[in-house]
GROMACS .gro file of N, CA, C and O in nm:
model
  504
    1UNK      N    1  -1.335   1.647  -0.797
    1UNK     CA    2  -1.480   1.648  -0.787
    1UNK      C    3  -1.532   1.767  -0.706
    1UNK      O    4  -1.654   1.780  -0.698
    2UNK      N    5  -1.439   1.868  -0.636
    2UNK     CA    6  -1.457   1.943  -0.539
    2UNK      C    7  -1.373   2.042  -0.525
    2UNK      O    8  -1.259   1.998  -0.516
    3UNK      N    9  -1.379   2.192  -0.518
    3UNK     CA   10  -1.243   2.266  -0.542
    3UNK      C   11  -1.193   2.233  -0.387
    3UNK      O   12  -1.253   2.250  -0.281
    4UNK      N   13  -1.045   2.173  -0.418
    4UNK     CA   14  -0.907   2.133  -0.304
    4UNK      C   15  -0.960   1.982  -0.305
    4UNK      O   16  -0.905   1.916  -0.216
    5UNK      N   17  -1.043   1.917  -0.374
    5UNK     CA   18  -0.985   1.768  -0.387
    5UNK      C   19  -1.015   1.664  -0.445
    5UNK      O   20  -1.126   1.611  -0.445
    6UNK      N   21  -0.915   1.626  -0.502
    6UNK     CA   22  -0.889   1.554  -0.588
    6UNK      C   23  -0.901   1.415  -0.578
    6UNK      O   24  -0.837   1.376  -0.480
    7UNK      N   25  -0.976   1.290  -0.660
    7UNK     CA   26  -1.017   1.185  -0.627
    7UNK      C   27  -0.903   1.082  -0.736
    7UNK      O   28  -0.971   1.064  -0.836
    8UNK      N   29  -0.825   1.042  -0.747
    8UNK     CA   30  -0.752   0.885  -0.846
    8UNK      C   31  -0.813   0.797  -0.762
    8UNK      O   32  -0.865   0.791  -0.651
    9UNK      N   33  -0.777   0.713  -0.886
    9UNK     CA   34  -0.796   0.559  -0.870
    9UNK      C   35  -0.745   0.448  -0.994
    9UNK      O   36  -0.768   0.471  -1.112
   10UNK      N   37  -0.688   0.353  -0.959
   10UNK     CA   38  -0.633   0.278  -1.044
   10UNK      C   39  -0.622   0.139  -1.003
   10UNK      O   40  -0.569   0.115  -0.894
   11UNK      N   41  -0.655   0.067  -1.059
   11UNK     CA   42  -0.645  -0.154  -1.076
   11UNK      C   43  -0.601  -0.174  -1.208
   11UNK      O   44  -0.605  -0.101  -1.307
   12UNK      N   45  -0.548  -0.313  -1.184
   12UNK     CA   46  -0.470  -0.428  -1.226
   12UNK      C   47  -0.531  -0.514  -1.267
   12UNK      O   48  -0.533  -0.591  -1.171
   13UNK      N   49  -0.591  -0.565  -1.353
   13UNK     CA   50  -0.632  -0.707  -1.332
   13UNK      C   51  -0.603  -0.785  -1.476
   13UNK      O   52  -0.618  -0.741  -1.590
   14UNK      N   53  -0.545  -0.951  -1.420
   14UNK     CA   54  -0.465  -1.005  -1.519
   14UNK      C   55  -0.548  -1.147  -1.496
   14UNK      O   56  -0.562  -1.224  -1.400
   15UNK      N   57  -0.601  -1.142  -1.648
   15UNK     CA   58  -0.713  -1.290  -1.670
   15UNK      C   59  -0.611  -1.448  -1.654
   15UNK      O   60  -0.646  -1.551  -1.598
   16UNK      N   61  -0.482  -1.422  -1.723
   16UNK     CA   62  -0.393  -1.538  -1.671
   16UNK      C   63  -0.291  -1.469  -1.664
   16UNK      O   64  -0.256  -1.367  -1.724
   17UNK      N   65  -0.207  -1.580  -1.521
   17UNK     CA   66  -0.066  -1.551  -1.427
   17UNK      C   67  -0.025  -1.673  -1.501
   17UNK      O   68  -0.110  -1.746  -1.449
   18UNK      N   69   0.036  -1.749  -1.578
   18UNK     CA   70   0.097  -1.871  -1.609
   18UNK      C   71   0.249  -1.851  -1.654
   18UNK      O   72   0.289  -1.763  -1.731
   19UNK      N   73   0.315  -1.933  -1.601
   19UNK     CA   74   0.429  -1.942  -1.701
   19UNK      C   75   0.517  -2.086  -1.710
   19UNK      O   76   0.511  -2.186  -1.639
   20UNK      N   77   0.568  -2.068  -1.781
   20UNK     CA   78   0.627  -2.264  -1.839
   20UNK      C   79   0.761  -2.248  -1.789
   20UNK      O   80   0.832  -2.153  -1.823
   21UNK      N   81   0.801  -2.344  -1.704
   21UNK     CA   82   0.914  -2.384  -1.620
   21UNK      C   83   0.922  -2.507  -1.698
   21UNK      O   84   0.867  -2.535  -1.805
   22UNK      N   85   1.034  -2.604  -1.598
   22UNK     CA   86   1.088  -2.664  -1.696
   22UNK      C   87   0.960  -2.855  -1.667
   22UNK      O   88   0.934  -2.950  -1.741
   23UNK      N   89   0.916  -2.811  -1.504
   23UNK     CA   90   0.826  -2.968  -1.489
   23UNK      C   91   0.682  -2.884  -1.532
   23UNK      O   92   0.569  -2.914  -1.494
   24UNK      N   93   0.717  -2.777  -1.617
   24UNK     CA   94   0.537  -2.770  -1.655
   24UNK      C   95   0.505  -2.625  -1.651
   24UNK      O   96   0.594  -2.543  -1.632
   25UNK      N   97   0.347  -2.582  -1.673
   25UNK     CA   98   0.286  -2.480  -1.674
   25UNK      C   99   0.285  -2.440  -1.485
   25UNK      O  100   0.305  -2.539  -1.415
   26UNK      N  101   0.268  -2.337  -1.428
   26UNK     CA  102   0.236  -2.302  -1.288
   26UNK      C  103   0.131  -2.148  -1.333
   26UNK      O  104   0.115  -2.078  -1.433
   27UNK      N  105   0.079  -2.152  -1.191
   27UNK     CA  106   0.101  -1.967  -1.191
   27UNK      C  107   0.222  -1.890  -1.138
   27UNK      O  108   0.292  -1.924  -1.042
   28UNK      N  109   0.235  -1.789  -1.209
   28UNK     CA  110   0.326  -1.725  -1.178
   28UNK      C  111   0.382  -1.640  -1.065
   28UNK      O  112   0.327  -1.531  -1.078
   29UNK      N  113   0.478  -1.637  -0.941
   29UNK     CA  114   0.513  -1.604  -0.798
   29UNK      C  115   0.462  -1.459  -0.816
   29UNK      O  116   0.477  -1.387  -0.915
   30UNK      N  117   0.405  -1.433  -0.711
   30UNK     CA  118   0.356  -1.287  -0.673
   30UNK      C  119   0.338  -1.192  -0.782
   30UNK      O  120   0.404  -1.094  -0.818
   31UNK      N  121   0.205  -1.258  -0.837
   31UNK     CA  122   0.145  -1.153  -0.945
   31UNK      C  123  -0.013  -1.166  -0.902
   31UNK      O  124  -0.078  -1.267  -0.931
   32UNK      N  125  -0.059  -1.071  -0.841
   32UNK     CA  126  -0.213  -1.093  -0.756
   32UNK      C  127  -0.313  -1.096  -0.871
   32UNK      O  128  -0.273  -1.042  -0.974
   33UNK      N  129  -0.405  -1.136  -0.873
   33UNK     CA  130  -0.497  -1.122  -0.981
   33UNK      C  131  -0.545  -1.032  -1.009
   33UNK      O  132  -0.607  -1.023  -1.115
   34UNK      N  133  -0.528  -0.902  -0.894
   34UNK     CA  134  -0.613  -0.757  -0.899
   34UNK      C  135  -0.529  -0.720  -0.810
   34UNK      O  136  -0.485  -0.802  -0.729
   35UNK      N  137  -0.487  -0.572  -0.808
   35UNK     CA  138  -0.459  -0.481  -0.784
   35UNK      C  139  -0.516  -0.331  -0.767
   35UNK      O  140  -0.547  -0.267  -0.868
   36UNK      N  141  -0.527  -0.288  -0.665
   36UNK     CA  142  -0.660  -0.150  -0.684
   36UNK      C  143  -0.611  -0.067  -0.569
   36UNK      O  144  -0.594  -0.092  -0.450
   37UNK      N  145  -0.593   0.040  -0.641
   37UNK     CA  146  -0.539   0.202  -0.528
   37UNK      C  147  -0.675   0.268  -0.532
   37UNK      O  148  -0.773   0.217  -0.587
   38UNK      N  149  -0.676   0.370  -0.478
   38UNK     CA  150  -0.756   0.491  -0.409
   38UNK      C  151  -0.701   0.549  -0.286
   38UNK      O  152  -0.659   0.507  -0.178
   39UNK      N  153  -0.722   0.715  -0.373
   39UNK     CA  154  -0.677   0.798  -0.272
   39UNK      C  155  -0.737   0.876  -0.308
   39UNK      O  156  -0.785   0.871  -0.421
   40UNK      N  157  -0.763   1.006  -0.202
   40UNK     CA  158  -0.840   1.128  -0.169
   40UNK      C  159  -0.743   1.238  -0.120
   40UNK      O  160  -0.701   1.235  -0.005
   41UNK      N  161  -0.712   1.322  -0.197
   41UNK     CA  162  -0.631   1.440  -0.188
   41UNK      C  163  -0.728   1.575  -0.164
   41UNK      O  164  -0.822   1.615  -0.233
   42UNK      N  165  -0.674   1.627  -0.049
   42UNK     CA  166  -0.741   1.744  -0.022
   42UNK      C  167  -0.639   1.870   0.019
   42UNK      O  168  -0.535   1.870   0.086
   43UNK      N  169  -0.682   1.934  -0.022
   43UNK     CA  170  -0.594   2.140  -0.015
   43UNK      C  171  -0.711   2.216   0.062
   43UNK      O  172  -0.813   2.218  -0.008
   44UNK      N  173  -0.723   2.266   0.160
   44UNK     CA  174  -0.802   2.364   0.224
   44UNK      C  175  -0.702   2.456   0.298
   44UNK      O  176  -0.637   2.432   0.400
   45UNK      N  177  -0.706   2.561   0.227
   45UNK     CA  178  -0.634   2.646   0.297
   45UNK      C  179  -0.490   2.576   0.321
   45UNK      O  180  -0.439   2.494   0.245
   46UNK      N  181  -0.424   2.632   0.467
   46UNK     CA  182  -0.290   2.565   0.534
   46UNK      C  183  -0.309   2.452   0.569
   46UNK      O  184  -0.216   2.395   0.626
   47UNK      N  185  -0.448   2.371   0.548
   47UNK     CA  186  -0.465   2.186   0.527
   47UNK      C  187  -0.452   2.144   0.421
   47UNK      O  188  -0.494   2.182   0.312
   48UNK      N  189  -0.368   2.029   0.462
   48UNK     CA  190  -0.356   1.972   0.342
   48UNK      C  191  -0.372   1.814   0.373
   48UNK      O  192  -0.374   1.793   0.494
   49UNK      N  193  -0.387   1.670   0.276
   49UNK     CA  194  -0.368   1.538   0.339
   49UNK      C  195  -0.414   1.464   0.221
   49UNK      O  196  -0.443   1.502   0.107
   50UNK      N  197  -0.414   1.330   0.286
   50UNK     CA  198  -0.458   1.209   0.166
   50UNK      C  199  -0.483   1.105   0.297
   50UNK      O  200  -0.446   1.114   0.414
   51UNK      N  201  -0.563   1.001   0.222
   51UNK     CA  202  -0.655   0.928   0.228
   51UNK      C  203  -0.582   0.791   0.116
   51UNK      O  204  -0.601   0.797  -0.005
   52UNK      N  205  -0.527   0.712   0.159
   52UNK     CA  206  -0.516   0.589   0.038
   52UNK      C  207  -0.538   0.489   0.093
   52UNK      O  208  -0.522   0.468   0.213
   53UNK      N  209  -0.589   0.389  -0.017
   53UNK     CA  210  -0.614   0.257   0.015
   53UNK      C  211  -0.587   0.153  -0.090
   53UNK      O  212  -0.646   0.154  -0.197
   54UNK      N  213  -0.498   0.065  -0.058
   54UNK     CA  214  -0.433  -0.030  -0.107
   54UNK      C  215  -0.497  -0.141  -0.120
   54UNK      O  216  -0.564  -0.167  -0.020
   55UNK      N  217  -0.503  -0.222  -0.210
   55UNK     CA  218  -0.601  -0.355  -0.196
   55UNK      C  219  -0.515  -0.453  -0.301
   55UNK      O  220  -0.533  -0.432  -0.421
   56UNK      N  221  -0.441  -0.539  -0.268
   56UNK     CA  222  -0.400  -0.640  -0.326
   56UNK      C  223  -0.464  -0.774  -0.321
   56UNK      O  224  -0.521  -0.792  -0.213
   57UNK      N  225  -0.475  -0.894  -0.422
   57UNK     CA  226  -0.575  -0.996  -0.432
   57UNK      C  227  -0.437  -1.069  -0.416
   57UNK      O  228  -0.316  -1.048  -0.421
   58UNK      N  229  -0.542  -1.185  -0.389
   58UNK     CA  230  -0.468  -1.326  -0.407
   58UNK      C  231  -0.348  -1.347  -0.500
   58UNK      O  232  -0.355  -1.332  -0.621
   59UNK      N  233  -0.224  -1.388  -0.427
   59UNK     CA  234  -0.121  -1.474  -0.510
   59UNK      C  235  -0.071  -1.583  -0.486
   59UNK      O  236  -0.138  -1.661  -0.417
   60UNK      N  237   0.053  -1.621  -0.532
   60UNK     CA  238   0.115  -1.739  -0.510
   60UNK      C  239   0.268  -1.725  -0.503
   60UNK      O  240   0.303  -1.623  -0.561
   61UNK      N  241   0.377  -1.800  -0.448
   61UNK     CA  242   0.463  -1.805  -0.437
   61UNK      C  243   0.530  -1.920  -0.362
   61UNK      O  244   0.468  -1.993  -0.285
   62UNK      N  245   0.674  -1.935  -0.393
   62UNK     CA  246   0.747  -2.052  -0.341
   62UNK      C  247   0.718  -2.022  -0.196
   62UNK      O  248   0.678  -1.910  -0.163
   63UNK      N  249   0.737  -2.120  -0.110
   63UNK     CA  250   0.746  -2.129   0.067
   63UNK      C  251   0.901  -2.177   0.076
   63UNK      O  252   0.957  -2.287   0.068
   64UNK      N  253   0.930  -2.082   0.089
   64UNK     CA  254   1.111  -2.112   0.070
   64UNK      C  255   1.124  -2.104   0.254
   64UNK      O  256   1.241  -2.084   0.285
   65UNK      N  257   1.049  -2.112   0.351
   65UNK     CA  258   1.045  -2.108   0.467
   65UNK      C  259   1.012  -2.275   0.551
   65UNK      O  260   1.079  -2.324   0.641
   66UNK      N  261   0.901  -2.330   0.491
   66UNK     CA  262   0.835  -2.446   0.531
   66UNK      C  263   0.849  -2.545   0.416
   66UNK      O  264   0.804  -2.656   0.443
   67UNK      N  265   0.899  -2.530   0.300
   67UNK     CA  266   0.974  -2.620   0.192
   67UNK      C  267   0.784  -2.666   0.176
   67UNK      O  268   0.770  -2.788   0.181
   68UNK      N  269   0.681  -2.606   0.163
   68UNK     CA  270   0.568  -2.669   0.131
   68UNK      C  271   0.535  -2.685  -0.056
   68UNK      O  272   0.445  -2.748  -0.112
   69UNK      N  273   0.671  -2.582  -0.131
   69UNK     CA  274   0.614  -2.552  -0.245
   69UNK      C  275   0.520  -2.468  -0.295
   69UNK      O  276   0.477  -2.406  -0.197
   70UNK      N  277   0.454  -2.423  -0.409
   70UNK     CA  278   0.373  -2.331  -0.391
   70UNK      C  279   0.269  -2.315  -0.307
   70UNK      O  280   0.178  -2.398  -0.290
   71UNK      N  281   0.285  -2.161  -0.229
   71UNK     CA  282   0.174  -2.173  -0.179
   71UNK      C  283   0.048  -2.070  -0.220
   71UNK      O  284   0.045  -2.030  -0.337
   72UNK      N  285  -0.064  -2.022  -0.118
   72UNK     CA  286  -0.182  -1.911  -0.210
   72UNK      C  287  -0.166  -1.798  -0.040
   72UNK      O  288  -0.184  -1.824   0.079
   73UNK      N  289  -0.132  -1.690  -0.105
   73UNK     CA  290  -0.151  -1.583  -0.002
   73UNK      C  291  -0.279  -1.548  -0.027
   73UNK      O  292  -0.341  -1.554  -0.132
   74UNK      N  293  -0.333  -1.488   0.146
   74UNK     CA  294  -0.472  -1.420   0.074
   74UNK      C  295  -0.463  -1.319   0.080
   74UNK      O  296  -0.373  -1.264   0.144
   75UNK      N  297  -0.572  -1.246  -0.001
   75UNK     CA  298  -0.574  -1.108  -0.040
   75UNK      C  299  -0.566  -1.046   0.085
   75UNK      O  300  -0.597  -1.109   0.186
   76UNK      N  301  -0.506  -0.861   0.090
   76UNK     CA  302  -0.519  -0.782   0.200
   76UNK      C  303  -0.551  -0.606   0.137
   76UNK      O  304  -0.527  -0.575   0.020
   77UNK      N  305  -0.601  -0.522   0.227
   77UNK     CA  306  -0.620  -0.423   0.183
   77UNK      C  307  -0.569  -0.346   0.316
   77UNK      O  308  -0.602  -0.376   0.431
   78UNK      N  309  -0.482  -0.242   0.278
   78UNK     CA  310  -0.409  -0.138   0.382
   78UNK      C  311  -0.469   0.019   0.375
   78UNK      O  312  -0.485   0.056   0.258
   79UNK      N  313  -0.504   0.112   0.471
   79UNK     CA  314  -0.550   0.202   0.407
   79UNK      C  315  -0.459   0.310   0.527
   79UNK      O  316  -0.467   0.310   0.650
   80UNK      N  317  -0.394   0.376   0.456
   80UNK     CA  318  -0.294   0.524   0.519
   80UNK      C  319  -0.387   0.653   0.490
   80UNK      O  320  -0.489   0.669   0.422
   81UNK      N  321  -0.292   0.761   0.590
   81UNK     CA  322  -0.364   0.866   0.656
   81UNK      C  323  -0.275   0.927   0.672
   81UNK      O  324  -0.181   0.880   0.737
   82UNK      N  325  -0.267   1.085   0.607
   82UNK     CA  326  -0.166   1.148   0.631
   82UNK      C  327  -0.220   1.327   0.628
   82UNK      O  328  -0.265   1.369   0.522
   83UNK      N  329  -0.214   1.400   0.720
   83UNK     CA  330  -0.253   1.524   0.727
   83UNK      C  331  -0.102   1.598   0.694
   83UNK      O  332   0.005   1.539   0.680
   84UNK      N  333  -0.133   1.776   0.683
   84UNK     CA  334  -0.031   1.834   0.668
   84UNK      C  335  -0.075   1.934   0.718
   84UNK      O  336  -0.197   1.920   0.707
   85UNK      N  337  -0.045   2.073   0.793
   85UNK     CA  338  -0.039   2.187   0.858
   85UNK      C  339   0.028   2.245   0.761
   85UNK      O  340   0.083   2.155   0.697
   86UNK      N  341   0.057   2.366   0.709
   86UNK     CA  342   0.141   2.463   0.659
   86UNK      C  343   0.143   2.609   0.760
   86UNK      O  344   0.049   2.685   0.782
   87UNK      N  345   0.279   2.616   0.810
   87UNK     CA  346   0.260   2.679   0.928
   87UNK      C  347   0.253   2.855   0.839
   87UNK      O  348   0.171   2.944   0.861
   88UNK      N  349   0.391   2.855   0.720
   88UNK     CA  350   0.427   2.968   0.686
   88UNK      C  351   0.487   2.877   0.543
   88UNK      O  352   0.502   2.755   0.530
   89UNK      N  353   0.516   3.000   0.440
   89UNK     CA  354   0.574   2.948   0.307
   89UNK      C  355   0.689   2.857   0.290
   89UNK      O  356   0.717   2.786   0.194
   90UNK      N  357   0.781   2.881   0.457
   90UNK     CA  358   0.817   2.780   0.472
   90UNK      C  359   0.833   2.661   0.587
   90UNK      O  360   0.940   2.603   0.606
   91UNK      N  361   0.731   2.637   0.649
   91UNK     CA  362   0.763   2.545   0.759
   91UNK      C  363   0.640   2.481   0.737
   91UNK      O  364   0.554   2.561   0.699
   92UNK      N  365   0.593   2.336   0.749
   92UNK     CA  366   0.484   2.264   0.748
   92UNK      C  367   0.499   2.153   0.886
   92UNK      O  368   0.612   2.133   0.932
   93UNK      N  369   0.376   2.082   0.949
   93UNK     CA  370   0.414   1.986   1.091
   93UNK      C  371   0.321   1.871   0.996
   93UNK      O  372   0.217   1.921   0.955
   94UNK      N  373   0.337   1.754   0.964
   94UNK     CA  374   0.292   1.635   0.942
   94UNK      C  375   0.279   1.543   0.951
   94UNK      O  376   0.374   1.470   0.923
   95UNK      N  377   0.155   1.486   0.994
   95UNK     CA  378   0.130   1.382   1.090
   95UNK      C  379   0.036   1.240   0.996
   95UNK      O  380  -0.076   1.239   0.945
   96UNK      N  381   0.134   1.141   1.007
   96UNK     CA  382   0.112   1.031   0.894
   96UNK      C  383   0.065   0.846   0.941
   96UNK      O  384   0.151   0.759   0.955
   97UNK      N  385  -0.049   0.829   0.953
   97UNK     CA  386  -0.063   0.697   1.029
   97UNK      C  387  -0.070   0.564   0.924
   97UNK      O  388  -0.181   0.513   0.911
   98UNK      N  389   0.051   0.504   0.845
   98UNK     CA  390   0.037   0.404   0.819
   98UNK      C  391  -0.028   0.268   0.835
   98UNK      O  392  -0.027   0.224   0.950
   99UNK      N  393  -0.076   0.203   0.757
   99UNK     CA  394  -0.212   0.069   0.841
   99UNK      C  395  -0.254   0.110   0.946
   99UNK      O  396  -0.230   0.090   1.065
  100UNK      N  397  -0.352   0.196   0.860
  100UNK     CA  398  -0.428   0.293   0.950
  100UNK      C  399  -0.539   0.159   1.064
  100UNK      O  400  -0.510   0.171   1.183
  101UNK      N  401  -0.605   0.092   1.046
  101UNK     CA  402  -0.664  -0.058   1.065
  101UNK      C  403  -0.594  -0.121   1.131
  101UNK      O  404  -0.651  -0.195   1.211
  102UNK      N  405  -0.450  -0.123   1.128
  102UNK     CA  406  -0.366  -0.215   1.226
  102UNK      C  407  -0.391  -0.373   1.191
  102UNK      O  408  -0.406  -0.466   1.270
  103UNK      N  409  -0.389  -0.374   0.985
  103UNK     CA  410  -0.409  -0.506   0.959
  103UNK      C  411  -0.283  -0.567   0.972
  103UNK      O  412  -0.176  -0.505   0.970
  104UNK      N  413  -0.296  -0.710   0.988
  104UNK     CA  414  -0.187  -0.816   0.990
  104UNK      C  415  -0.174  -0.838   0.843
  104UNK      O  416  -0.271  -0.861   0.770
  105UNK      N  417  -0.035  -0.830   0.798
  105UNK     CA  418  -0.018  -0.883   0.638
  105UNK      C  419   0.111  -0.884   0.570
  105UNK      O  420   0.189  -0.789   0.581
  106UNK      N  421   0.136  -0.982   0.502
  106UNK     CA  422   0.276  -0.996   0.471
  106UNK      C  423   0.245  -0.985   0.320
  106UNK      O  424   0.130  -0.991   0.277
  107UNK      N  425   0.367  -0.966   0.233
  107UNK     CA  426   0.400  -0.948   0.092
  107UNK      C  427   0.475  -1.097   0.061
  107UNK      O  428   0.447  -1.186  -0.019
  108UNK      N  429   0.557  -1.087   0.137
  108UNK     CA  430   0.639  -1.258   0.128
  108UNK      C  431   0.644  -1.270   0.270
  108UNK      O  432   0.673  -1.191   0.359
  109UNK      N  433   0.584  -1.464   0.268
  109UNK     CA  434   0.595  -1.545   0.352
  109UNK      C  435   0.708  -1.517   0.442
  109UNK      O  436   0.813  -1.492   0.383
  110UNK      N  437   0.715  -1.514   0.604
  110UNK     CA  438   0.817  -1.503   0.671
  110UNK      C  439   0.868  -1.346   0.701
  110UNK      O  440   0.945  -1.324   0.795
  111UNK      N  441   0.819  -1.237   0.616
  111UNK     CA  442   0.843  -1.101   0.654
  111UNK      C  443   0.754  -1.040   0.625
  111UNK      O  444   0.723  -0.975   0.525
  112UNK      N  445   0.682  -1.074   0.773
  112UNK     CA  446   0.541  -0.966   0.777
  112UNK      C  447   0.560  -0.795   0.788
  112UNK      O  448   0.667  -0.741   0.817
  113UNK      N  449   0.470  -0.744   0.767
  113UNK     CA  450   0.512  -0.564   0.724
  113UNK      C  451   0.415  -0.581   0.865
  113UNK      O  452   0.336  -0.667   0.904
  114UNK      N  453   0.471  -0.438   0.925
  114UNK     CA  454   0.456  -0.368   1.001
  114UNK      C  455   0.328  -0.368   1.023
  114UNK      O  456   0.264  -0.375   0.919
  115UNK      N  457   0.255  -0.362   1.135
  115UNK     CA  458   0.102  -0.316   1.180
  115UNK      C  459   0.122  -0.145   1.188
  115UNK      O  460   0.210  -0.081   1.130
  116UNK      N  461   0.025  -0.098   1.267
  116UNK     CA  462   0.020   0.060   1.270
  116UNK      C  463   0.127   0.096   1.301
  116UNK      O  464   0.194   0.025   1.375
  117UNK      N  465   0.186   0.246   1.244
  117UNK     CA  466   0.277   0.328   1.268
  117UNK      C  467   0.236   0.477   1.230
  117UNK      O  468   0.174   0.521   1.132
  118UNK      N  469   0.284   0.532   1.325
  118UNK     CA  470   0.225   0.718   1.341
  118UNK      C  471   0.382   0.770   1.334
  118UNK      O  472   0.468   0.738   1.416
  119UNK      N  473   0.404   0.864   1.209
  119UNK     CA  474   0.496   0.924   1.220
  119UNK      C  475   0.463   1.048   1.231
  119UNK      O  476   0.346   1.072   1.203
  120UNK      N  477   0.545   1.159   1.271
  120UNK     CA  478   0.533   1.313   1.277
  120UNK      C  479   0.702   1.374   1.214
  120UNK      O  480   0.819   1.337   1.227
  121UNK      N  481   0.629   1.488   1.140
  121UNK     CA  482   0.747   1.564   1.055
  121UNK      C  483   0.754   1.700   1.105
  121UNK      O  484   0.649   1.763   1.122
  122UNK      N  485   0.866   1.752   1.130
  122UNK     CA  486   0.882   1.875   1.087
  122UNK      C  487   0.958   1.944   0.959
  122UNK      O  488   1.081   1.944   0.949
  123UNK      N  489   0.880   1.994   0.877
  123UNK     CA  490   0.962   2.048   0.738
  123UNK      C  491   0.972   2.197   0.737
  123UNK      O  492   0.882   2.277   0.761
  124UNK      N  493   1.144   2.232   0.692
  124UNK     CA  494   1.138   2.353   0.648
  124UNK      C  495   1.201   2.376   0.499
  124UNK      O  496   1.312   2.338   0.460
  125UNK      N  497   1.134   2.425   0.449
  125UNK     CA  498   1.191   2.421   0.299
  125UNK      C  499   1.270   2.591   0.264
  125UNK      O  500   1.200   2.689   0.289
  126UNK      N  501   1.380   2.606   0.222
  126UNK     CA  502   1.405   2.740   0.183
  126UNK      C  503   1.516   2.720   0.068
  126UNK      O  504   1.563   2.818   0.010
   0.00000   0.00000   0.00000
């Protein structure tokens, strides 16, 4: 939309999750009803970075932890941050803040993902 940056975007969305087991119809384990990325890519000069944001909806899955049977996760949205320096053609310093928000959120019950994390790179490419 802008010379050095570039806008995607892409969702998921599935009108029925069902499938036939053997005591019946269910919805189907970890298939969210919507799914939706966005990211913002930018080139300026020796800057470089992105901007993404993750947004997963509501699912379901066994509780293989609390034996409750199916249960309903709720939806979460994560949004990362990642700059880049380009020092010379070959050396770049990059600095990357995962759950940028410091949301609480798990994928499966019992192994929650990480809150914020800041990594730093040094790259040399030759």
């Amino acid at each position: 939309f802008a010379k050095g940056f570039h806008l995607s975007a892409n969702a998921t969305h599935f009108f029925s999750r069902k499938e036939t087991i053997s005591s019946g119809e269910r919805d189907i384990n970890n298939v969210p009803a919507i799914t939706a990325r966005l990211s913002l890519d930018a080139e300026v000069g020796a800057w470089g970075g992105r901007l993404s944001v993750r947004h997963v909806g509501q699912r379901k899955d066994d509780d293989f932890v609390f034996g409750r049977g199916q249960i309903e996760y709720d939806n979460f949205t994560v949004v990362d941050l990642s700059a880049r320096y380009r020092i010379d053609q070959h050396q770049s310093i990059t600095l990357q803040v995962e759950n940028l928000f410091d949301k609480f959120y798990y994928e499966k019950l019992g192994f929650p993902l990480s809150g914020r994390s800041i990594h730093g790179a040094y790259r040399y490419d030759f």
